[in-house]
Coordinates of C-alpha atoms in Angstrom, one line a residue:
Chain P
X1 CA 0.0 0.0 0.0
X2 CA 3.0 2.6 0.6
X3 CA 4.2 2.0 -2.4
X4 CA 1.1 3.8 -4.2
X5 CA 1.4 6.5 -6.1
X6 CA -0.3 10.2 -5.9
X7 CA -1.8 11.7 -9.0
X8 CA -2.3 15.0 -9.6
X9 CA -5.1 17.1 -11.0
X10 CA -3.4 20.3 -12.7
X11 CA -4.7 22.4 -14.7
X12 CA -2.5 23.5 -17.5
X13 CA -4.5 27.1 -18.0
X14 CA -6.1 27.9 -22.0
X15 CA -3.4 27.2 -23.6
X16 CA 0.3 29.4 -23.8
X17 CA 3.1 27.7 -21.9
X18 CA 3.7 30.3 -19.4
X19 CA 0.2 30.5 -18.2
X20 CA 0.2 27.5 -16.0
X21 CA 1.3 28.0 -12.3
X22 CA 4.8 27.6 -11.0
X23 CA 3.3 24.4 -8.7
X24 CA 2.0 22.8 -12.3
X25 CA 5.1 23.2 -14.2
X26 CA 7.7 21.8 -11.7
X27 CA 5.1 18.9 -11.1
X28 CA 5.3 18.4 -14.5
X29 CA 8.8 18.3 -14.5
X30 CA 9.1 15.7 -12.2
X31 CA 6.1 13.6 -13.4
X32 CA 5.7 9.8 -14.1
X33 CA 3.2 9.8 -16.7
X34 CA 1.2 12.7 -17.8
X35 CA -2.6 11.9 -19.3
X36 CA -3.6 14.6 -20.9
X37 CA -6.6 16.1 -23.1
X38 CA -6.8 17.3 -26.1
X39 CA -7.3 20.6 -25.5
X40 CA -3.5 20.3 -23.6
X41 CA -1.5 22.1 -26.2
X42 CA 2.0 20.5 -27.4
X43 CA 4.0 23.1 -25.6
X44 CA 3.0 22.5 -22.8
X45 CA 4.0 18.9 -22.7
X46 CA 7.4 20.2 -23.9
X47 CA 7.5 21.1 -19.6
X48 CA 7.2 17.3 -18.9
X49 CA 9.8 15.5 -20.9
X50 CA 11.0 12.6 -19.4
X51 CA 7.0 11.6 -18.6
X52 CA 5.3 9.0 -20.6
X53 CA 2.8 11.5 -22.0
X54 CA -0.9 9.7 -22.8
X55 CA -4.1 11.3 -24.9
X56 CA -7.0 10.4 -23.2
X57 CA -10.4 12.4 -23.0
X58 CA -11.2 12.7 -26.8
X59 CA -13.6 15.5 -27.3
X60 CA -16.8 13.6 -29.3
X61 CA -17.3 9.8 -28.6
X62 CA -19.3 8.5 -25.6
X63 CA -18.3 10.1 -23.2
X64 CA -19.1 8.0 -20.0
X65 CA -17.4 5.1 -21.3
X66 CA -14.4 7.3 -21.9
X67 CA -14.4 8.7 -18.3
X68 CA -14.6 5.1 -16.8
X69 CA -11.6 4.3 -19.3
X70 CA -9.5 7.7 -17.7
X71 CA -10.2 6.6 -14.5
X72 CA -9.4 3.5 -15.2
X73 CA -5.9 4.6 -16.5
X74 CA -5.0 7.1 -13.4
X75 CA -5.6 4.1 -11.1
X76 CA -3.4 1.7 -12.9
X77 CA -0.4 4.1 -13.4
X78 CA -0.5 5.5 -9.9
X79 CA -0.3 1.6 -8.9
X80 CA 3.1 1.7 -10.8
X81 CA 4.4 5.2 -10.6
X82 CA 5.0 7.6 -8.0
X83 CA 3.9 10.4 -9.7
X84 CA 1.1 11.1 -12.0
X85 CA -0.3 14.0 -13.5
X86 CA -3.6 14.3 -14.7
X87 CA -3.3 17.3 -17.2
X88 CA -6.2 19.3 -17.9
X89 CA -7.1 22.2 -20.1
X90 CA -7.7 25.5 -18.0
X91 CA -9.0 24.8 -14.6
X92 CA -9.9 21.3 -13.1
X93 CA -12.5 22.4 -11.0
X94 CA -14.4 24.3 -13.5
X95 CA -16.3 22.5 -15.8
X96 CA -13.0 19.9 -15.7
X97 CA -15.2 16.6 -14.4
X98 CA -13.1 16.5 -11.6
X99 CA -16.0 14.9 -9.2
X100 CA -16.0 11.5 -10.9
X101 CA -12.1 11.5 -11.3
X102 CA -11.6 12.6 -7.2
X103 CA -14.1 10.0 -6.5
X104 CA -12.8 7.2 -8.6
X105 CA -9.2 7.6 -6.9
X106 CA -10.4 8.0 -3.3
X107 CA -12.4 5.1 -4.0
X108 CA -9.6 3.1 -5.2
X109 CA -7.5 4.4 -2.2
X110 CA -4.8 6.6 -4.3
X111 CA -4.1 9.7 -2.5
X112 CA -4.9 12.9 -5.0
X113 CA -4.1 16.7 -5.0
X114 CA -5.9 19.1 -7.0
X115 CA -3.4 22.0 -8.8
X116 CA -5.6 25.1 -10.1
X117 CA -4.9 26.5 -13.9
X118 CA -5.9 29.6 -15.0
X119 CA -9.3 29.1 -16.1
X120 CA -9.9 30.5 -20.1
X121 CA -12.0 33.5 -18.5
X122 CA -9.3 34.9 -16.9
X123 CA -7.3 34.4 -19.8
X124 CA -9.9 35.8 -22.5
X125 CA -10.6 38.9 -20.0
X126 CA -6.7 40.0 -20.0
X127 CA -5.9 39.3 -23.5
X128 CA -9.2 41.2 -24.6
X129 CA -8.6 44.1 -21.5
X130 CA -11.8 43.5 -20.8
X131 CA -12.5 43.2 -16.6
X132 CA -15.3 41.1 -16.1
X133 CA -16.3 43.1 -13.0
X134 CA -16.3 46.7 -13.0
X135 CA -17.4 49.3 -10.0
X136 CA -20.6 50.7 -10.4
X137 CA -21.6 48.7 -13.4
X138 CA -20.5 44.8 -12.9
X139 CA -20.5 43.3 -9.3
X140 CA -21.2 39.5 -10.2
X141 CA -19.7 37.6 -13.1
X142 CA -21.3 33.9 -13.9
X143 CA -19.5 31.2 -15.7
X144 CA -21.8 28.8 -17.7
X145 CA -22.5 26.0 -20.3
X146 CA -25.0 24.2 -21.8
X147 CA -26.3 20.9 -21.5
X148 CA -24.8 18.0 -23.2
X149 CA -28.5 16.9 -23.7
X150 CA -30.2 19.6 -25.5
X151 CA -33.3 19.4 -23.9
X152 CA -31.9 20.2 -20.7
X153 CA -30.5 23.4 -22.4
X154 CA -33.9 24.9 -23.5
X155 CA -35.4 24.8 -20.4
X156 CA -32.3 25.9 -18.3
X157 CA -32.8 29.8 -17.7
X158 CA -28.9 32.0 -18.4
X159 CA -27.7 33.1 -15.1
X160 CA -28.9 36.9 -14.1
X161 CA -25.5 37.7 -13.1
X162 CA -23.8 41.5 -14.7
X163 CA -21.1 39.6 -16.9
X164 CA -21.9 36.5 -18.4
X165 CA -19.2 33.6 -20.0
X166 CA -19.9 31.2 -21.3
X167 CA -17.9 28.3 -21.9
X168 CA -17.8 26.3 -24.9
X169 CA -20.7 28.3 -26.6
X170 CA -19.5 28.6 -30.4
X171 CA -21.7 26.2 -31.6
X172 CA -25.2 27.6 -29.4
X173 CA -24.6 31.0 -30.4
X174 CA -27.6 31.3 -31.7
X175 CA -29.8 29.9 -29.1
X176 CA -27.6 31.4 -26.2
X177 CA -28.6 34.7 -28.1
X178 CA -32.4 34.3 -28.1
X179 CA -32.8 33.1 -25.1
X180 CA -30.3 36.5 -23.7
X181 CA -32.9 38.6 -25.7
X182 CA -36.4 36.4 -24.1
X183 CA -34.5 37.1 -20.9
X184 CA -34.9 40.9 -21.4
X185 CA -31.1 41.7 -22.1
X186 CA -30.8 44.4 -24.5
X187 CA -30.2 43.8 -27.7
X188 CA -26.9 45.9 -28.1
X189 CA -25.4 44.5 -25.0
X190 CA -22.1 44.4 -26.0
X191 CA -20.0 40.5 -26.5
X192 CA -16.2 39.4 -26.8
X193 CA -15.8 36.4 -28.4
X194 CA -12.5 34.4 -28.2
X195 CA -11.5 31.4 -29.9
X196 CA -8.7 29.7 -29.6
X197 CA -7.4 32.0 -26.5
X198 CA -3.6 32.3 -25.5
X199 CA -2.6 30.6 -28.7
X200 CA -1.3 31.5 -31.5
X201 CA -4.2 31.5 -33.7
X202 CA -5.9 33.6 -30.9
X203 CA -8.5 35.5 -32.4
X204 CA -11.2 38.0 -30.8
X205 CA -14.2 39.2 -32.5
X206 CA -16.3 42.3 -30.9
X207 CA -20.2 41.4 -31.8
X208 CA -23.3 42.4 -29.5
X209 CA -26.1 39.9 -28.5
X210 CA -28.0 41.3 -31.9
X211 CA -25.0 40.3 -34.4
X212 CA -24.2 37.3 -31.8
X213 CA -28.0 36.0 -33.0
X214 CA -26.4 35.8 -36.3
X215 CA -24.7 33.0 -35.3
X216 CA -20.3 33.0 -35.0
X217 CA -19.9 30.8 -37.9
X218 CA -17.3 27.3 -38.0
X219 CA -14.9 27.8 -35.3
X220 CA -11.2 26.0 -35.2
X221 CA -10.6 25.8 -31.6
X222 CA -12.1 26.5 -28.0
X223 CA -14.6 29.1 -27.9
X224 CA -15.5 31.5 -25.2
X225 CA -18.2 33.9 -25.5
X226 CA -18.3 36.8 -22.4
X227 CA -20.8 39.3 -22.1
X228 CA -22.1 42.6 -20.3
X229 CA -21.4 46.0 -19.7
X230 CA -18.5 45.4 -18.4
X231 CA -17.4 43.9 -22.1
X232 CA -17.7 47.4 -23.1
X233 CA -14.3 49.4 -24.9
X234 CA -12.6 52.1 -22.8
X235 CA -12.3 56.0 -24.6
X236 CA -8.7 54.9 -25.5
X237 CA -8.6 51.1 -25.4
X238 CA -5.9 49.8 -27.9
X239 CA -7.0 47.0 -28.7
X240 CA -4.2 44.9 -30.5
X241 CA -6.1 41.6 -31.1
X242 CA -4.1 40.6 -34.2
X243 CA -1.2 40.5 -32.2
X244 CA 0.2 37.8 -29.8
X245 CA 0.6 38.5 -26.2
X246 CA 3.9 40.1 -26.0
X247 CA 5.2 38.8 -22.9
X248 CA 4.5 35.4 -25.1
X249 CA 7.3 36.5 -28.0
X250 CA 9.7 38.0 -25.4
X251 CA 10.2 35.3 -22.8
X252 CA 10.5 32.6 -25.5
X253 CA 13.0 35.3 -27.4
Chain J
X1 CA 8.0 59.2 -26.3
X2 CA 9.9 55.8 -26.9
X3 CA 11.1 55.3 -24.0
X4 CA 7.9 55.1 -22.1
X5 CA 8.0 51.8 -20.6
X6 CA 5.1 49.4 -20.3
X7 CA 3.0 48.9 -17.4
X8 CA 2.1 45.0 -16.5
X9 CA -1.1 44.2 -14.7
X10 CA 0.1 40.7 -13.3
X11 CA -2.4 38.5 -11.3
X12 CA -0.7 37.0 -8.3
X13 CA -2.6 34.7 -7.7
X14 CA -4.0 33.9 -3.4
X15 CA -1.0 33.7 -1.8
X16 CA 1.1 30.8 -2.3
X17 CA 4.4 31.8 -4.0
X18 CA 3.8 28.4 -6.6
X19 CA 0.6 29.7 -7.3
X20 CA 1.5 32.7 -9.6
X21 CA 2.1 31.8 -13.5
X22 CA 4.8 31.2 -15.3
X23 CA 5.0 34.3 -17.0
X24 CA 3.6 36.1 -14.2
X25 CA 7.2 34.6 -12.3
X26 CA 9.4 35.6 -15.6
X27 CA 8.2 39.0 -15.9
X28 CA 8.4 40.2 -11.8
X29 CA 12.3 38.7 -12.3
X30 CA 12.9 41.5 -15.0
X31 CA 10.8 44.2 -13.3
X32 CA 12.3 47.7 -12.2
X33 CA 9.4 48.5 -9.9
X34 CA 6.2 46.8 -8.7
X35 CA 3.6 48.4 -7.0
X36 CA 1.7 45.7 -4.9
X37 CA -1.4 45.5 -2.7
X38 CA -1.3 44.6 1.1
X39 CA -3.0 41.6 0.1
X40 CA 0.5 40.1 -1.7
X41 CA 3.0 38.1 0.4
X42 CA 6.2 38.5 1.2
X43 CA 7.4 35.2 -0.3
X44 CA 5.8 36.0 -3.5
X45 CA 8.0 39.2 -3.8
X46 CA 11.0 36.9 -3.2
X47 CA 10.4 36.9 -6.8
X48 CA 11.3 40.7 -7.7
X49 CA 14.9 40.6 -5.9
X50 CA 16.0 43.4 -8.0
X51 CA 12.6 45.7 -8.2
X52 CA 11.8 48.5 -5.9
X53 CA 8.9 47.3 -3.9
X54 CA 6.1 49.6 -3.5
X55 CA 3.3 49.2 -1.3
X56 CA -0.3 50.9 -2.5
X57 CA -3.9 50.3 -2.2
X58 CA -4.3 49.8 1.6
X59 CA -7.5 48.2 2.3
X60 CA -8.8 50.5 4.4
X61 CA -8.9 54.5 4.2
X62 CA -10.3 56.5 1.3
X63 CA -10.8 54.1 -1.5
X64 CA -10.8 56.8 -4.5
X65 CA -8.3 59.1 -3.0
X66 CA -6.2 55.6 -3.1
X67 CA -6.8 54.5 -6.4
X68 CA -5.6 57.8 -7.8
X69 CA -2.8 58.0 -5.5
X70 CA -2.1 54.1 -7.3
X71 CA -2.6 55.2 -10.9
X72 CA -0.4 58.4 -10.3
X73 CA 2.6 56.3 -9.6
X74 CA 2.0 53.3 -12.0
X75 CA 2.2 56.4 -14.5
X76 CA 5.2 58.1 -13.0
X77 CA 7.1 55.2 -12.4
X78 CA 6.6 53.9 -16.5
X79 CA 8.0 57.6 -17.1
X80 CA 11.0 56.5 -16.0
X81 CA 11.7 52.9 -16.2
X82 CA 10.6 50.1 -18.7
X83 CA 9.3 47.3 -17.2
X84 CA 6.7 48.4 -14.7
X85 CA 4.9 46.1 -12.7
X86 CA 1.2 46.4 -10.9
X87 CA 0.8 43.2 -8.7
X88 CA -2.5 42.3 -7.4
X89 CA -3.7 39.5 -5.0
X90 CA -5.7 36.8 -7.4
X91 CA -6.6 37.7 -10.9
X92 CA -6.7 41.3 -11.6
X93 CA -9.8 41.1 -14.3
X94 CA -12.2 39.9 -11.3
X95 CA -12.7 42.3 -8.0
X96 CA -9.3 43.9 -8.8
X97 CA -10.6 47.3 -10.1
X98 CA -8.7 47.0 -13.2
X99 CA -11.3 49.8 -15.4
X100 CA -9.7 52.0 -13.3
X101 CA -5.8 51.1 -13.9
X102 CA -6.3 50.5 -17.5
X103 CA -8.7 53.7 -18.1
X104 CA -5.6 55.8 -16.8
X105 CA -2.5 54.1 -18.0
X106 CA -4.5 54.4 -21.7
X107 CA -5.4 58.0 -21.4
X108 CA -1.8 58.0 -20.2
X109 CA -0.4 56.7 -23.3
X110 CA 1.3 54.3 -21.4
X111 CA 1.0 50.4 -22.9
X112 CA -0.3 48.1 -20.3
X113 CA -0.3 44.2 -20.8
X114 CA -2.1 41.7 -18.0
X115 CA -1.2 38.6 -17.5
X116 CA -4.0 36.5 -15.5
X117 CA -3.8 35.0 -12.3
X118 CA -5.3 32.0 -10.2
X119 CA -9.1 33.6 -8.6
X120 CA -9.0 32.4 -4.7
X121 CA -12.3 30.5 -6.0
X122 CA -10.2 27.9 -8.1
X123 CA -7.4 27.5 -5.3
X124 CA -10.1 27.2 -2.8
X125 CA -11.6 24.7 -5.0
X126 CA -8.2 22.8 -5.4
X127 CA -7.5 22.9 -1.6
X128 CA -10.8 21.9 -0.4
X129 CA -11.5 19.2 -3.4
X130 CA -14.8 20.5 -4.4
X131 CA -15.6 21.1 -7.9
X132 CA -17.4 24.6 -8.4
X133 CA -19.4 22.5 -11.4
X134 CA -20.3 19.0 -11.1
X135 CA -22.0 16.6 -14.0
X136 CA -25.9 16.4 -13.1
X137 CA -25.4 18.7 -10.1
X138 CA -24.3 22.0 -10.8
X139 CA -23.4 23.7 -14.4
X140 CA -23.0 27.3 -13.5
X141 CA -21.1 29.1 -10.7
X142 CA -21.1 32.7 -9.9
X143 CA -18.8 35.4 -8.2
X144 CA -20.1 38.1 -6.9
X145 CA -19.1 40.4 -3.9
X146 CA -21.4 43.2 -1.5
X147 CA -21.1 46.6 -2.4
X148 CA -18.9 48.8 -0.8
X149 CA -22.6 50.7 -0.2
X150 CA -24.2 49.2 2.2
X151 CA -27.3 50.5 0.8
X152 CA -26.8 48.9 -2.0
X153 CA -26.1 45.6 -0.9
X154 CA -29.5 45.1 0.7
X155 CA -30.9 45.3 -2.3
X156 CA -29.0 43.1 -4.5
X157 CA -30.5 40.2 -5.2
X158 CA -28.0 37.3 -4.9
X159 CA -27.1 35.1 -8.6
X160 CA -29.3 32.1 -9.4
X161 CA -26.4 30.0 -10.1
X162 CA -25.8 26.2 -9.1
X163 CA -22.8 27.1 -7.4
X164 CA -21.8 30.2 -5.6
X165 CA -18.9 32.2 -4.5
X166 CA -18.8 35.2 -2.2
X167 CA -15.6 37.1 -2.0
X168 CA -14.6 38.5 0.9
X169 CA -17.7 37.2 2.3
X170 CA -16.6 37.0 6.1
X171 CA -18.3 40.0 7.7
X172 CA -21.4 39.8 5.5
X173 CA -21.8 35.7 6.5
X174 CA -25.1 36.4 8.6
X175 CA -26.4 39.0 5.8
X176 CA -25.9 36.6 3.0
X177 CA -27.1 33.7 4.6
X178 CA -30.5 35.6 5.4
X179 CA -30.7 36.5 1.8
X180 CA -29.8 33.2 0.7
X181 CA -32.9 31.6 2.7
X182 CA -35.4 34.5 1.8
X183 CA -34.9 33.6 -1.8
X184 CA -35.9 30.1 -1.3
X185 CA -31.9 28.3 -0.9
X186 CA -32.5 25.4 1.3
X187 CA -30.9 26.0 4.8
X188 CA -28.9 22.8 4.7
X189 CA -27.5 23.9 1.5
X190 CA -23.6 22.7 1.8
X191 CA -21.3 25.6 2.7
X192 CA -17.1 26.0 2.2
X193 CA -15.4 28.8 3.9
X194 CA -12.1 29.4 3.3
X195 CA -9.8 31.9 5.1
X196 CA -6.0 32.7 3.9
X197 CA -6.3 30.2 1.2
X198 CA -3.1 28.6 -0.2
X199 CA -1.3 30.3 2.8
X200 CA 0.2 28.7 5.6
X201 CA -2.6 29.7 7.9
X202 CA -4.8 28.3 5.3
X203 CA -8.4 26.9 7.4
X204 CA -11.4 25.6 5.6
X205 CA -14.4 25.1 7.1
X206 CA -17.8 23.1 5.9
X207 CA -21.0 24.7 7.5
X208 CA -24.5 24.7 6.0
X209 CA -26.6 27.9 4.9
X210 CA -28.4 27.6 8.9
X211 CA -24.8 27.5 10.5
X212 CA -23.4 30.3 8.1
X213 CA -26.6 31.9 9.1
X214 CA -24.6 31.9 13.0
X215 CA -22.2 34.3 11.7
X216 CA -18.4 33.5 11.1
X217 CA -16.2 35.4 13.8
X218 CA -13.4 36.8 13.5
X219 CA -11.2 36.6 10.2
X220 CA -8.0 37.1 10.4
X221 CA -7.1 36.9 6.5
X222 CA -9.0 37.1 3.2
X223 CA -12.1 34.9 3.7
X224 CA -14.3 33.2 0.7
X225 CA -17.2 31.5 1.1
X226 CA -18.2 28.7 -1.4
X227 CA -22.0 27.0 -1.5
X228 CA -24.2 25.1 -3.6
X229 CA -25.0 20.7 -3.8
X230 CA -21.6 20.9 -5.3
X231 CA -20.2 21.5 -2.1
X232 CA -21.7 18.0 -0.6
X233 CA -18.6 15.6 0.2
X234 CA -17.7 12.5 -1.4
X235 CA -18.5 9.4 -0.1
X236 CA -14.7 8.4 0.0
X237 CA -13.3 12.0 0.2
X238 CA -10.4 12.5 2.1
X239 CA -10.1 16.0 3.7
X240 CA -6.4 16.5 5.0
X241 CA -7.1 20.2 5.8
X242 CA -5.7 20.9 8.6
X243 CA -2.0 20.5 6.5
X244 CA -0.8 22.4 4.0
X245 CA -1.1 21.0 0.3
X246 CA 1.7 18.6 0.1
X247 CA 3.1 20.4 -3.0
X248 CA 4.1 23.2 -1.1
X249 CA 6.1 21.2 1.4
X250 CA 7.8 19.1 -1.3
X251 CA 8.8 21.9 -3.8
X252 CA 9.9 24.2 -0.6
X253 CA 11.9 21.2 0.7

């Protein structure tokens, strides 16, 4: 029984190398075997090298039988190895399934540690300059998604929070917009959308909920759509979307 | 005009030197001056050896007077050297009054870059190993905060969300919890407080919406208080909380 392993839930952040946590990357460093999701991007396994590094958590396909499978997977390695990383895309705890991943290893007796990653908001609201909270105009901020069954999603009413985010809502654009405008928010409410945030191919598009109902077209990565008052532009924003970050070009300079 | 330097707002993250990005780490290393709130620690400005330390935005006192006082220098100080950094507890996009810093470092003319940082929610998550969304149980989670005006707060009506959070919810326990019940929560709704997360003094506690409804006591650090069936424990769960995470001690050691 001592000789168990201890995995780790990290969150790598949305995307860039240097956005996950000093605790993440020198785990990572030291790891056993990494299992990772898609959504992990290839630099950031560069930070685990000598770690046997394993895809798991494909993004379509049935997705229970998948879970059971990574479950299945931390158990066994942690039986073997010391140190195991469970790598996932921004923040574990937020829409990360981490309750059937900390309850399959506590069932199975393997000790677990959770290590929080900058969670895309966060991310989308400093590359955008975009504060999700404001004085005076945005006080409560509510992260969202929709339902993997879609007639969950049409009954489920948008949280009445100021500023609004919502996670992986590309493809519901459309719906997420009628049912903001049935909900009584104004029709020129202003929206950021981000695909794709942190990356290289980061792109951010400046709609409101009326051009939002238009729908946001095929998208080619992770999509984040935030809303609100607070999403409005300053007198003398710069906005330099085209551009990467650039702390991103000059650390790796 | 050229030499104007640039003005980072970095997101410490709650505490925990480990807990602050990778480029957040990379880019205090290189700073000639950061201007940090009370709520940073002393072992995360271990990581600024060579910057002048400046201490602004006391917690208490005359907020606006303050938050000029805090632009004036960020503006001053990028006059004259050119890597200027503005260091805030947690991520400076939510409750860090970031309109403000940005408004005046743009009408400035001064570039400004943030780089996010880890929200006590998701560290409070990690340490107390409950996921703010849950499969089945809870797919939205909302931040929100009392007003400043106590007016005002009476009157707010508190998010709909699955989950909630309340930053710096510690004085405001009894107040919220009233609120809570009075729009229809039940009373043993599962409750996580968390004071000085991350930090060494680091205490979690797990209450219910009646026992939060008893008031809290005294804080002696930043307190946030989680709630929502997401907060139920596991069946298995193993709650060392009295320790610090074991990733501290290991990467310290």
């Amino acid at each position: 029984m001592a000789a168990r392993g201890k995995v780790y839930l990290i969150g790598a952040g949305p995307g860039a190398q240097d956005l996950i946590t000093l605790r993440g990357a020198r785990l990572l460093a030291q790891a056993d075997v990494v299992l990772h999701d898609a959504l992990v991007t290839d630099e950031m396994l560069e930070l685990c090298p000598r770690a046997e590094k394993i895809l798991v958590g494909k993004r379509c396909g049935q997705l229970s039988t998948a879970q059971q499978f990574i479950n299945k997977q931390m158990i066994d390695n942690a039986l073997k190895f010391p140190l195991v990383v469970r790598l996932k895309g921004g923040d574990p705890m937020l829409f990360g399934r981490a309750d059937e991943e900390l309850r399959a290893l506590e069932e199975a007796g393997i000790e677990v540690e959770v290590v929080p990653g900058i969670t895309t908001a966060l991310a989308a609201a400093a590359a955008s300059k975009q504060p999700l909270t404001k004085r005076g105009v945005a006080r409560s901020v509510a992260f969202f998604t929709s339902s993997t069954a879609p007639e969950h999603a049409e009954h489920d009413a948008i949280p009445d929070t100021d500023t609004l985010v919502q996670y992986m809502g590309g493809r519901e654009a459309i719906a997420t917009a009628e049912r903001l405008l049935a909900q009584g928010r104004h029709a020129d409410t202003p929206v950021v959308v981000i695909e794709n945030c942190s990356r290289p191919d980061q792109h951010i598009r400046r709609l409101t909920i009326a051009s939002l109902a238009q729908g946001l077209g095929a998208a080619h990565g992770p999509v984040l759509v935030m809303l609100g008052d607070a999403m409005k532009t300053r007198a003398h924003q710069h906005n330099d979307e085209a551009q990467l970050p650039s702390a991103v070009q000059q650390l790796s300079a």
